[in-house]
Amino acid sequence: ALFAGSRLLKSYRGGHVVIRFALGGCANRPFFRIVAAHSRRARDGKYLEQLGCLDPLPNAHGERVAGLNLERLRHWLGCGAQLSRPAEKLLGRPGVGVRERGGGGGRLAAAHRRHLLAGLAGFLPLHPMTVTGAERLRRRRRAQEAAADGSPGPGEAP
Amino acid sequence: MCKMAALGAWGSAVAPARLSRVARALWAWRARRCLGQDAGAADGGKAAKPSFADEAVQNLLYKMTGLNLQKVFRPVKKELKPPKYKLMTEAQLDEATRKAIEEAKEKLIMPPVLNEREPIDDVLAEDKFLEGTESTKYVFTDLTHSIPHRERFIVVREPNGVLRKATWEERDRMIQIFFPKEGRRVIPPVIFKDEHLVTVFQQNRHEDILNMCIAQFEPDSPDYIRVHHQTYDDIEKHAKYDLLRSTRHFGGMVWYLVNKKKTDGLLIDMIHRDLLDDTTSLITLYHMVHPECQSAKEAKEEKLQGVDLIKVFVKTESQKEGYIQLALQAYEEAMATSTAS
C-alpha cells in the first residue's frame, strides 16, 4: 500500500503484511518476537504489532517457551497477513485443508475456542514441510545407522 | 538468614490490600462454580455438609477471630517515615476508630478453603511422525488479555509429537512469566519445603509464612493446602493459637481443626483467656459440621446454652477431658470471686 510520502512515514511500493519472527537478544542468545509487519521493512525494524514471543533456548525445565496472542493473530490473519516460513512451521498453514486433524505447532482445535471466526477453517493444520522434514530426517538417520552398522560389520568379520 | 528477613519485608507489607482483591475475585469464582454444583445436587441446605463458604459458618468463624486493632494494624516493615500526629475532638476520634474498624474488617476477609485440584492430563493431538524432529518440548501460552487465567489455553508439544494440555504447575509458571503478579515467584521459594518450614515454626512466624503462601500459590493447589495444614498442625501441637487470633487465617485454622476433631487445645486456650462466647460459637460450629455426634443431638434436644453446652461437649466429644474440666473450674472460681468482690 502506498503511504503519503513524508519524513516520518516511510512509503513503500507494493509489499504486504507478514507475521514473522524478529530476532533480538544478545550474542549467542537469540530471542524471537512474533510480529506483524510490512514485508518490506527491516527484519528487526518498525512493526505494526507484536503478537507474541518465542525463546528458542530451553529453560531450566527443558522447555522452549512461546507466547501467542491468538486473538490479535486471528485479527491479522483475517486482514490477510501472510506467514513467514518459520512462522508457518510453528503455527501451521492457514486456509489449507478444512477438517484436517492435528493443530500446527500451537494451534488449538475449534471445539476449544470460545468465539469462532467465520472464514478461518477452525484450526491451522500442520505445515506439509513439517511432515516432509520429519520423514527426511528419519530417512537420513536410518541411512546413517545402516552405514555405521555396515562399516564395522565387514571390519569385524575375518 | 536472608530468607527470614525476606519473610518479614515481603509478606505482611505487600500482601493484605492486593490479596483482599484476589480473595474476593477467588470468592466470586468459587461462588459461581458452587452455584452450578448446588443447582445440580438434589438435596441442599441442612442435609448437605456445611462448607467453609456458608454464611452461618463464616459468621461463627468471624466472631472467633476477634478484632484486636493493635495487632491488625501493627507496624509493618515499610520505609521509615516520621509519625504523623493529629489533634482531634472526641467525635473525630470515634469517627477515626470506626473507619479503622471497617478497614480492619476488610483486612480480616478469610482466604478461601478449597479442595485439592484434579490433575490435568488431556491430549489434544498425537502426531507420531513428528517424533525425533525436536529435542525439547514447546510450551505455547495464549496471551489474549481479556481471558481469565483459569480459562487460558496453555499447551505443550512433547518431542514425541503429542500435543497435550499443560499440567497445573506448568500453567502457574507460564502465567507468572507472562502476567507477573506481585509477591509471587516463577519457581516457588525453597522455604515452602518441609525441612525449612520447621525452622519457620521454631521462630513463631506462622502468620508470615501463611501470607507468603497465599501470595505464592493458588488456593486449590496441593502446595497451598500442604503448607496450611502443616502450619495448623504445628500450632495445634504447641498450642500457639494466639499467634493467629485477629488475623485472617484464624477462620481457616478453626475450620481445619473442627473437621479433624482436634478442638480440645483451642477450647482450653479460649477458657484460659475468658472467651466464653468464642467457646460457645466453636461448639455450635462443631455441631453444624458433625451433626451426627452425641453432644450435638443432646444440645438440640435440650437447647443448652453457655457453660452447660461446654460441659456436655466435654463429656462426650473431647479427649483431654480432665484439662478442660480443670480450666472450667478455674474460670468459674475466678468468676465467683470477681462477682463476690
Short mmCIF file of C-alpha atoms in Angstrom, two decimals:
data_model
loop_
_atom_site.label_atom_id
_atom_site.label_comp_id
_atom_site.label_asym_id
_atom_site.label_seq_id
_atom_site.Cartn_x
_atom_site.Cartn_y
_atom_site.Cartn_z
CA ALA A 1 0.00 0.00 0.00
CA LEU A 2 1.26 3.47 -0.81
CA PHE A 3 1.61 5.77 2.16
CA ALA A 4 1.78 9.53 1.90
CA GLY A 5 5.42 10.34 1.41
CA SER A 6 6.75 12.22 4.41
CA ARG A 7 9.87 12.14 6.55
CA LEU A 8 8.04 10.37 9.35
CA LEU A 9 6.06 7.86 7.34
CA LYS A 10 8.15 5.55 5.14
CA SER A 11 6.37 4.76 1.88
CA TYR A 12 6.91 1.51 0.03
CA ARG A 13 5.73 0.30 -3.31
CA GLY A 14 3.94 -3.00 -3.01
CA GLY A 15 4.53 -5.29 -0.08
CA HIS A 16 2.06 -6.89 2.26
CA VAL A 17 1.61 -7.63 5.92
CA VAL A 18 3.53 -10.65 7.20
CA ILE A 19 3.66 -12.38 10.52
CA ARG A 20 7.26 -13.31 11.10
CA PHE A 21 9.99 -13.62 13.71
CA ALA A 22 12.03 -10.56 14.62
CA LEU A 23 15.38 -11.56 16.13
CA GLY A 24 16.52 -9.89 19.32
CA GLY A 25 18.66 -10.83 22.27
CA CYS A 26 22.43 -10.82 22.60
CA ALA A 27 25.46 -12.70 21.25
CA ASN A 28 24.86 -16.47 21.36
CA ARG A 29 21.47 -15.78 22.94
CA PRO A 30 18.69 -15.38 20.38
CA PHE A 31 15.14 -14.37 21.24
CA PHE A 32 12.35 -14.06 18.70
CA ARG A 33 9.39 -11.74 18.80
CA ILE A 34 6.43 -12.87 16.74
CA VAL A 35 5.49 -9.73 14.93
CA ALA A 36 3.04 -8.44 12.32
CA ALA A 37 4.95 -6.10 10.00
CA HIS A 38 5.14 -4.96 6.39
CA SER A 39 7.16 -7.34 4.30
CA ARG A 40 9.45 -4.58 3.00
CA ARG A 41 10.52 -3.47 6.46
CA ALA A 42 13.79 -4.49 8.05
CA ARG A 43 13.61 -7.74 9.97
CA ASP A 44 14.03 -6.05 13.35
CA GLY A 45 12.58 -2.70 12.30
CA LYS A 46 9.31 -0.94 12.96
CA TYR A 47 6.41 -3.36 13.13
CA LEU A 48 2.66 -2.99 13.24
CA GLU A 49 2.04 -5.10 16.34
CA GLN A 50 3.81 -7.66 18.47
CA LEU A 51 1.79 -10.85 18.64
CA GLY A 52 3.96 -12.91 20.92
CA CYS A 53 7.41 -14.24 21.54
CA LEU A 54 9.49 -17.38 21.29
CA ASP A 55 12.55 -18.32 23.30
CA PRO A 56 14.48 -20.87 21.20
CA LEU A 57 16.79 -21.92 24.04
CA PRO A 58 15.38 -24.44 26.54
CA ASN A 59 14.89 -23.18 30.10
CA ALA A 60 15.67 -24.85 33.43
CA HIS A 61 12.71 -27.22 32.97
CA GLY A 62 13.82 -28.20 29.47
CA GLU A 63 11.05 -26.43 27.61
CA ARG A 64 11.05 -23.76 24.91
CA VAL A 65 8.59 -21.09 25.98
CA ALA A 66 6.38 -19.39 23.40
CA GLY A 67 3.55 -16.94 23.89
CA LEU A 68 0.96 -16.20 21.19
CA ASN A 69 -1.73 -13.56 21.32
CA LEU A 70 -4.25 -15.70 19.46
CA GLU A 71 -6.94 -13.06 19.31
CA ARG A 72 -4.74 -10.50 17.58
CA LEU A 73 -3.23 -13.23 15.41
CA ARG A 74 -6.66 -14.12 14.16
CA HIS A 75 -7.30 -10.44 13.54
CA TRP A 76 -4.22 -10.06 11.36
CA LEU A 77 -4.83 -13.32 9.55
CA GLY A 78 -8.30 -12.04 8.90
CA CYS A 79 -6.78 -8.83 7.49
CA GLY A 80 -4.90 -11.00 5.03
CA ALA A 81 -1.46 -11.31 6.60
CA GLN A 82 0.96 -13.94 5.27
CA LEU A 83 3.13 -16.13 7.45
CA SER A 84 6.89 -16.49 7.04
CA ARG A 85 8.34 -19.96 6.66
CA PRO A 86 9.44 -20.47 10.27
CA ALA A 87 6.20 -18.90 11.48
CA GLU A 88 4.28 -21.35 9.30
CA LYS A 89 6.28 -24.21 10.76
CA LEU A 90 5.39 -23.07 14.26
CA LEU A 91 1.76 -22.18 13.73
CA GLY A 92 0.55 -24.22 10.83
CA ARG A 93 -0.74 -23.37 7.38
CA PRO A 94 -3.92 -21.33 7.21
CA GLY A 95 -6.58 -21.97 4.61
CA VAL A 96 -5.30 -25.40 3.57
CA GLY A 97 -7.39 -28.43 4.44
CA VAL A 98 -10.71 -27.77 6.04
CA ARG A 99 -11.01 -30.54 8.57
CA GLU A 100 -7.53 -31.99 8.93
CA ARG A 101 -6.63 -33.37 12.30
CA GLY A 102 -3.74 -32.04 14.33
CA GLY A 103 -3.24 -28.36 15.00
CA GLY A 104 0.12 -26.95 13.92
CA GLY A 105 2.85 -26.35 16.49
CA GLY A 106 0.47 -24.49 18.74
CA ARG A 107 -2.89 -24.07 17.09
CA LEU A 108 -5.82 -25.44 19.02
CA ALA A 109 -8.93 -27.32 17.99
CA ALA A 110 -12.03 -25.36 17.05
CA ALA A 111 -14.08 -27.08 19.72
CA HIS A 112 -11.95 -25.48 22.42
CA ARG A 113 -12.37 -21.95 21.03
CA ARG A 114 -14.67 -19.56 22.74
CA HIS A 115 -15.56 -17.48 19.69
CA LEU A 116 -15.35 -18.93 16.20
CA LEU A 117 -14.47 -16.67 13.32
CA ALA A 118 -16.24 -17.43 10.08
CA GLY A 119 -13.74 -17.84 7.23
CA LEU A 120 -10.89 -19.43 9.17
CA ALA A 121 -11.01 -23.19 8.84
CA GLY A 122 -11.17 -23.59 12.60
CA PHE A 123 -7.65 -24.63 13.34
CA LEU A 124 -4.47 -24.44 11.34
CA PRO A 125 -3.27 -27.86 10.24
CA LEU A 126 0.38 -28.84 10.22
CA HIS A 127 2.57 -27.44 7.51
CA PRO A 128 3.32 -30.12 4.91
CA MET A 129 7.04 -29.28 5.13
CA THR A 130 6.99 -30.28 8.79
CA VAL A 131 5.79 -33.73 7.83
CA THR A 132 8.24 -33.88 4.92
CA GLY A 133 11.10 -32.64 7.09
CA ALA A 134 10.37 -35.28 9.73
CA GLU A 135 10.29 -38.01 7.08
CA ARG A 136 13.57 -36.81 5.56
CA LEU A 137 15.23 -36.72 8.99
CA ARG A 138 14.11 -40.24 9.73
CA ARG A 139 15.41 -41.47 6.39
CA ARG A 140 18.73 -39.74 6.91
CA ARG A 141 19.10 -41.24 10.37
CA ARG A 142 18.28 -44.69 9.10
CA ALA A 143 20.86 -44.30 6.34
CA GLN A 144 23.46 -43.19 8.89
CA GLU A 145 22.72 -46.13 11.15
CA ALA A 146 22.93 -48.53 8.20
CA ALA A 147 26.29 -47.05 7.21
CA ALA A 148 27.60 -47.28 10.77
CA ASP A 149 26.46 -50.93 11.05
CA GLY A 150 27.79 -51.73 7.59
CA SER A 151 31.37 -50.48 8.12
CA PRO A 152 32.25 -52.27 11.42
CA GLY A 153 30.45 -55.38 10.09
CA PRO A 154 32.89 -56.38 7.38
CA GLY A 155 35.73 -54.98 9.55
CA GLU A 156 34.94 -57.46 12.39
CA ALA A 157 34.46 -60.41 10.14
CA PRO A 158 37.78 -62.04 9.39
CA MET B 1 19.04 -15.71 57.16
CA CYS B 2 18.25 -13.56 54.18
CA LYS B 3 15.13 -15.65 53.60
CA MET B 4 13.97 -14.91 57.13
CA ALA B 5 14.44 -11.20 56.51
CA ALA B 6 12.60 -11.53 53.21
CA LEU B 7 9.66 -13.07 55.06
CA GLY B 8 9.12 -10.01 57.18
CA ALA B 9 9.73 -7.45 54.44
CA TRP B 10 7.52 -9.09 51.88
CA GLY B 11 4.62 -10.93 53.18
CA SER B 12 2.91 -8.57 55.58
CA ALA B 13 3.55 -5.32 53.73
CA VAL B 14 2.61 -6.34 50.23
CA ALA B 15 0.01 -8.94 50.91
CA PRO B 16 -3.16 -7.62 52.52
CA ALA B 17 -4.50 -4.89 50.20
CA ARG B 18 -3.96 -6.72 46.95
CA LEU B 19 -4.88 -10.09 48.39
CA SER B 20 -8.25 -8.91 49.61
CA ARG B 21 -8.99 -8.17 45.96
CA VAL B 22 -7.62 -11.55 44.97
CA ALA B 23 -9.63 -13.18 47.72
CA ARG B 24 -12.81 -11.51 46.51
CA ALA B 25 -12.10 -12.48 42.91
CA LEU B 26 -11.48 -16.06 44.03
CA TRP B 27 -14.62 -15.96 46.14
CA ALA B 28 -16.59 -14.86 43.09
CA TRP B 29 -15.06 -17.70 41.06
CA ARG B 30 -15.87 -20.23 43.74
CA ALA B 31 -19.39 -18.89 44.24
CA ARG B 32 -20.04 -19.21 40.51
CA ARG B 33 -18.78 -22.79 40.47
CA CYS B 34 -20.61 -23.78 43.64
CA LEU B 35 -23.89 -22.26 42.46
CA GLY B 36 -23.74 -24.54 39.46
CA GLN B 37 -22.99 -27.57 41.59
CA ASP B 38 -25.71 -26.84 44.13
CA ALA B 39 -28.30 -26.33 41.43
CA GLY B 40 -27.38 -29.76 40.15
CA ALA B 41 -27.47 -31.50 43.54
CA ALA B 42 -30.83 -32.86 44.57
CA ASP B 43 -30.73 -32.13 48.29
CA GLY B 44 -29.37 -28.93 49.73
CA GLY B 45 -29.35 -26.87 52.90
CA LYS B 46 -29.14 -28.71 56.21
CA ALA B 47 -28.93 -32.20 54.73
CA ALA B 48 -25.68 -31.45 52.87
CA LYS B 49 -22.44 -30.94 54.79
CA PRO B 50 -21.92 -27.25 55.64
CA SER B 51 -19.00 -25.86 53.67
CA PHE B 52 -16.48 -23.18 54.54
CA ALA B 53 -18.31 -20.58 52.50
CA ASP B 54 -21.74 -20.84 54.21
CA GLU B 55 -22.90 -17.65 55.86
CA ALA B 56 -23.57 -19.19 59.24
CA VAL B 57 -20.14 -20.84 59.30
CA GLN B 58 -18.47 -17.61 58.22
CA ASN B 59 -20.26 -15.64 60.95
CA LEU B 60 -19.13 -18.06 63.64
CA LEU B 61 -15.55 -18.07 62.39
CA TYR B 62 -15.50 -14.29 62.12
CA LYS B 63 -16.74 -13.91 65.71
CA MET B 64 -14.00 -16.21 66.93
CA THR B 65 -11.29 -14.35 65.03
CA GLY B 66 -11.57 -11.34 67.26
CA LEU B 67 -10.76 -7.77 66.35
CA ASN B 68 -7.59 -6.67 68.09
CA LEU B 69 -6.87 -3.38 66.36
CA GLN B 70 -3.39 -3.21 67.86
CA LYS B 71 -2.46 -6.49 66.24
CA VAL B 72 -4.16 -5.94 62.89
CA PHE B 73 -2.55 -2.58 62.36
CA ARG B 74 0.72 -3.41 63.98
CA PRO B 75 3.65 -1.70 62.25
CA VAL B 76 4.71 -3.46 59.11
CA LYS B 77 8.27 -3.10 57.86
CA LYS B 78 7.98 -0.32 55.30
CA GLU B 79 10.21 2.61 54.55
CA LEU B 80 10.82 4.82 57.57
CA LYS B 81 8.62 7.88 57.75
CA PRO B 82 8.21 10.15 60.79
CA PRO B 83 4.87 9.59 62.59
CA LYS B 84 2.03 11.99 61.89
CA TYR B 85 0.19 13.47 64.86
CA LYS B 86 -3.31 14.83 64.56
CA LEU B 87 -5.29 16.85 67.10
CA MET B 88 -8.86 15.57 67.24
CA THR B 89 -12.01 16.06 69.25
CA GLU B 90 -13.75 13.10 70.88
CA ALA B 91 -16.21 12.87 67.99
CA GLN B 92 -13.43 12.85 65.41
CA LEU B 93 -11.59 10.17 67.37
CA ASP B 94 -14.72 7.99 67.38
CA GLU B 95 -15.07 8.54 63.66
CA ALA B 96 -11.43 7.57 63.07
CA THR B 97 -11.83 4.45 65.22
CA ARG B 98 -14.95 3.47 63.28
CA LYS B 99 -13.14 3.83 59.98
CA ALA B 100 -10.23 1.84 61.37
CA ILE B 101 -12.62 -0.94 62.36
CA GLU B 102 -14.04 -1.05 58.83
CA GLU B 103 -10.58 -1.25 57.32
CA ALA B 104 -9.66 -3.96 59.78
CA LYS B 105 -12.73 -5.93 58.72
CA GLU B 106 -11.54 -5.76 55.14
CA LYS B 107 -8.10 -6.99 56.18
CA LEU B 108 -9.70 -9.88 58.01
CA ILE B 109 -11.51 -11.34 54.99
CA MET B 110 -10.69 -15.03 55.09
CA PRO B 111 -8.91 -16.60 52.14
CA PRO B 112 -10.96 -19.39 50.54
CA VAL B 113 -10.62 -23.01 51.60
CA LEU B 114 -11.00 -25.27 48.57
CA ASN B 115 -10.50 -28.94 47.79
CA GLU B 116 -7.34 -30.01 46.07
CA ARG B 117 -7.49 -29.54 42.30
CA GLU B 118 -7.66 -32.51 39.94
CA PRO B 119 -4.54 -33.00 37.83
CA ILE B 120 -4.94 -32.20 34.13
CA ASP B 121 -3.98 -34.79 31.56
CA ASP B 122 -5.77 -34.13 28.34
CA VAL B 123 -4.21 -34.97 24.99
CA LEU B 124 -5.31 -32.76 22.12
CA ALA B 125 -3.43 -34.41 19.26
CA GLU B 126 -0.98 -37.23 18.64
CA ASP B 127 1.27 -36.86 15.64
CA LYS B 128 3.60 -39.83 15.71
CA PHE B 129 5.55 -38.83 12.64
CA LEU B 130 6.91 -35.76 14.46
CA GLU B 131 8.88 -37.98 16.78
CA GLY B 132 12.58 -37.22 16.79
CA THR B 133 12.43 -33.87 14.98
CA GLU B 134 12.85 -31.80 18.11
CA SER B 135 14.85 -32.48 21.22
CA THR B 136 12.97 -30.34 23.76
CA LYS B 137 9.30 -29.59 24.31
CA TYR B 138 7.49 -26.44 23.32
CA VAL B 139 5.10 -24.69 25.69
CA PHE B 140 2.56 -22.40 24.00
CA THR B 141 0.62 -19.87 26.04
CA ASP B 142 -2.34 -17.86 24.84
CA LEU B 143 -1.58 -14.23 25.60
CA THR B 144 -5.04 -12.80 24.87
CA HIS B 145 -5.52 -10.16 27.51
CA SER B 146 -9.18 -10.47 28.30
CA ILE B 147 -9.39 -14.13 29.28
CA PRO B 148 -9.37 -15.10 32.97
CA HIS B 149 -6.30 -17.10 33.88
CA ARG B 150 -8.26 -20.23 34.68
CA GLU B 151 -9.59 -20.44 31.12
CA ARG B 152 -6.33 -19.64 29.36
CA PHE B 153 -5.02 -22.16 26.83
CA ILE B 154 -1.58 -23.46 27.68
CA VAL B 155 -0.47 -26.47 25.64
CA VAL B 156 2.73 -28.47 25.45
CA ARG B 157 4.10 -30.16 22.32
CA GLU B 158 6.31 -33.01 23.51
CA PRO B 159 9.32 -34.29 21.48
CA ASN B 160 7.34 -37.43 20.71
CA GLY B 161 4.76 -35.39 18.84
CA VAL B 162 1.99 -35.42 21.44
CA LEU B 163 0.12 -32.13 21.91
CA ARG B 164 -1.26 -32.08 25.43
CA LYS B 165 -2.67 -29.53 27.88
CA ALA B 166 -0.13 -28.26 30.40
CA THR B 167 -0.14 -29.51 33.99
CA TRP B 168 -1.16 -27.18 36.81
CA GLU B 169 2.46 -26.45 37.79
CA GLU B 170 3.37 -25.58 34.20
CA ARG B 171 0.27 -23.40 33.95
CA ASP B 172 1.13 -21.46 37.10
CA ARG B 173 4.70 -20.94 35.94
CA MET B 174 3.72 -19.72 32.49
CA ILE B 175 1.05 -17.38 33.81
CA GLN B 176 3.53 -15.93 36.26
CA ILE B 177 6.09 -15.43 33.45
CA PHE B 178 3.72 -13.60 31.13
CA PHE B 179 1.36 -11.98 33.63
CA PRO B 180 3.51 -11.48 36.69
CA LYS B 181 1.76 -10.98 39.99
CA GLU B 182 3.36 -9.07 42.84
CA GLY B 183 4.76 -11.24 45.60
CA ARG B 184 4.76 -14.41 43.50
CA ARG B 185 7.84 -16.10 42.09
CA VAL B 186 8.08 -18.22 38.95
CA ILE B 187 9.72 -21.04 40.88
CA PRO B 188 8.29 -21.40 44.42
CA PRO B 189 10.80 -20.38 47.10
CA VAL B 190 12.66 -23.11 48.93
CA ILE B 191 11.15 -22.07 52.24
CA PHE B 192 7.96 -23.98 51.47
CA LYS B 193 9.75 -27.31 51.68
CA ASP B 194 9.04 -29.34 54.80
CA GLU B 195 12.53 -29.20 56.26
CA HIS B 196 12.57 -25.40 56.11
CA LEU B 197 9.05 -24.95 57.42
CA VAL B 198 10.32 -26.45 60.69
CA THR B 199 12.70 -23.51 61.09
CA VAL B 200 9.89 -21.07 60.40
CA PHE B 201 7.72 -22.63 63.06
CA GLN B 202 10.53 -22.52 65.58
CA GLN B 203 10.70 -18.78 65.06
CA ASN B 204 6.92 -18.45 65.58
CA ARG B 205 6.40 -16.80 62.20
CA HIS B 206 3.31 -18.75 61.23
CA GLU B 207 1.39 -15.71 60.08
CA ASP B 208 4.18 -14.54 57.79
CA ILE B 209 4.60 -17.92 56.15
CA LEU B 210 0.84 -18.15 55.62
CA ASN B 211 0.79 -14.73 53.98
CA MET B 212 3.66 -15.77 51.73
CA CYS B 213 1.86 -18.98 50.89
CA ILE B 214 -1.28 -17.09 49.86
CA ALA B 215 0.81 -14.80 47.65
CA GLN B 216 2.68 -17.67 46.01
CA PHE B 217 0.15 -20.48 45.44
CA GLU B 218 -3.39 -20.81 44.18
CA PRO B 219 -5.89 -21.78 46.93
CA ASP B 220 -6.63 -25.15 45.40
CA SER B 221 -3.04 -26.18 44.71
CA PRO B 222 -1.65 -29.09 46.73
CA ASP B 223 1.28 -26.97 47.97
CA TYR B 224 -1.03 -24.34 49.43
CA ILE B 225 -3.08 -26.98 51.25
CA ARG B 226 0.02 -28.81 52.47
CA VAL B 227 1.67 -25.67 53.90
CA HIS B 228 -1.55 -24.56 55.56
CA HIS B 229 -2.22 -27.95 57.12
CA GLN B 230 1.33 -28.22 58.41
CA THR B 231 1.10 -24.75 59.94
CA TYR B 232 -2.18 -25.56 61.63
CA ASP B 233 -0.84 -28.89 62.91
CA ASP B 234 2.20 -27.20 64.38
CA ILE B 235 0.09 -24.53 66.06
CA GLU B 236 -2.19 -27.18 67.50
CA LYS B 237 0.76 -29.26 68.72
CA HIS B 238 2.30 -26.37 70.64
CA ALA B 239 -0.95 -24.55 71.49
CA LYS B 240 0.16 -21.29 69.85
CA TYR B 241 -3.38 -20.30 68.91
CA ASP B 242 -2.93 -16.70 69.87
CA LEU B 243 -0.44 -16.17 67.04
CA LEU B 244 -3.27 -16.30 64.52
CA ARG B 245 -6.04 -14.67 66.54
CA SER B 246 -7.21 -11.39 64.95
CA THR B 247 -5.63 -12.34 61.62
CA ARG B 248 -7.46 -13.60 58.58
CA HIS B 249 -6.00 -17.10 58.95
CA PHE B 250 -7.82 -17.86 62.18
CA GLY B 251 -11.04 -18.93 60.47
CA GLY B 252 -9.24 -21.37 58.23
CA MET B 253 -7.41 -22.86 61.19
CA VAL B 254 -10.61 -23.34 63.20
CA TRP B 255 -12.30 -24.93 60.18
CA TYR B 256 -9.42 -27.39 59.79
CA LEU B 257 -9.36 -28.28 63.47
CA VAL B 258 -13.12 -28.78 63.59
CA ASN B 259 -13.00 -31.06 60.57
CA LYS B 260 -10.19 -33.08 62.15
CA LYS B 261 -11.91 -33.07 65.56
CA LYS B 262 -8.85 -31.67 67.34
CA THR B 263 -10.59 -28.80 69.09
CA ASP B 264 -9.55 -29.53 72.69
CA GLY B 265 -6.43 -27.41 72.83
CA LEU B 266 -8.31 -24.49 71.31
CA LEU B 267 -11.11 -24.88 73.87
CA ILE B 268 -8.66 -24.83 76.76
CA ASP B 269 -6.93 -21.77 75.34
CA MET B 270 -10.22 -19.93 74.97
CA ILE B 271 -11.33 -20.76 78.51
CA HIS B 272 -7.98 -19.61 79.89
CA ARG B 273 -8.45 -16.26 78.17
CA ASP B 274 -12.07 -15.97 79.42
CA LEU B 275 -13.58 -16.05 75.92
CA LEU B 276 -16.77 -17.93 76.72
CA ASP B 277 -18.67 -16.61 73.72
CA ASP B 278 -15.96 -17.97 71.47
CA THR B 279 -16.23 -21.37 73.13
CA THR B 280 -19.98 -21.49 72.53
CA SER B 281 -19.56 -20.47 68.90
CA LEU B 282 -16.82 -23.10 68.45
CA ILE B 283 -19.10 -25.81 69.83
CA THR B 284 -22.00 -24.60 67.69
CA LEU B 285 -19.75 -24.81 64.64
CA TYR B 286 -18.67 -28.30 65.64
CA HIS B 287 -22.30 -29.38 65.86
CA MET B 288 -23.03 -27.85 62.48
CA VAL B 289 -20.18 -29.72 60.83
CA HIS B 290 -20.71 -33.04 62.68
CA PRO B 291 -24.46 -33.20 63.34
CA GLU B 292 -24.40 -36.94 64.00
CA CYS B 293 -22.28 -36.76 67.16
CA GLN B 294 -23.88 -37.32 70.56
CA SER B 295 -23.39 -33.88 72.06
CA ALA B 296 -25.00 -32.31 69.01
CA LYS B 297 -28.12 -34.37 69.48
CA GLU B 298 -28.27 -33.61 73.20
CA ALA B 299 -27.74 -29.91 72.58
CA LYS B 300 -30.52 -29.84 70.01
CA GLU B 301 -32.96 -31.67 72.31
CA GLU B 302 -32.34 -29.63 75.42
CA LYS B 303 -31.31 -26.34 73.75
CA LEU B 304 -28.38 -25.81 76.07
CA GLN B 305 -26.60 -22.51 76.40
CA GLY B 306 -23.25 -21.34 77.68
CA VAL B 307 -21.42 -23.36 80.28
CA ASP B 308 -23.84 -26.31 80.14
CA LEU B 309 -23.18 -26.69 76.45
CA ILE B 310 -19.46 -26.79 77.11
CA LYS B 311 -19.91 -29.38 79.84
CA VAL B 312 -21.98 -31.65 77.62
CA PHE B 313 -19.48 -31.28 74.79
CA VAL B 314 -16.55 -32.02 77.08
CA LYS B 315 -18.19 -35.16 78.47
CA THR B 316 -18.94 -36.71 75.10
CA GLU B 317 -16.52 -35.45 72.46
CA SER B 318 -13.22 -34.36 73.91
CA GLN B 319 -10.09 -36.41 74.58
CA LYS B 320 -8.49 -34.11 77.13
CA GLU B 321 -11.49 -34.09 79.46
CA GLY B 322 -9.51 -33.59 82.63
CA TYR B 323 -7.73 -30.46 81.43
CA ILE B 324 -10.91 -28.84 80.22
CA GLN B 325 -12.75 -29.60 83.45
CA LEU B 326 -9.87 -28.05 85.40
CA ALA B 327 -9.88 -24.96 83.20
CA LEU B 328 -13.64 -24.62 83.56
CA GLN B 329 -13.40 -24.93 87.32
CA ALA B 330 -10.70 -22.29 87.48
CA TYR B 331 -12.80 -20.00 85.32
CA GLU B 332 -15.89 -20.47 87.48
CA GLU B 333 -13.93 -19.78 90.63
CA ALA B 334 -12.50 -16.66 89.08
CA MET B 335 -15.99 -15.54 88.08
CA ALA B 336 -17.30 -16.25 91.55
CA THR B 337 -14.53 -14.28 93.28
CA SER B 338 -14.86 -11.36 90.88
CA THR B 339 -18.63 -11.15 91.37
CA ALA B 340 -18.28 -11.57 95.08
CA SER B 341 -15.66 -8.84 95.49
#
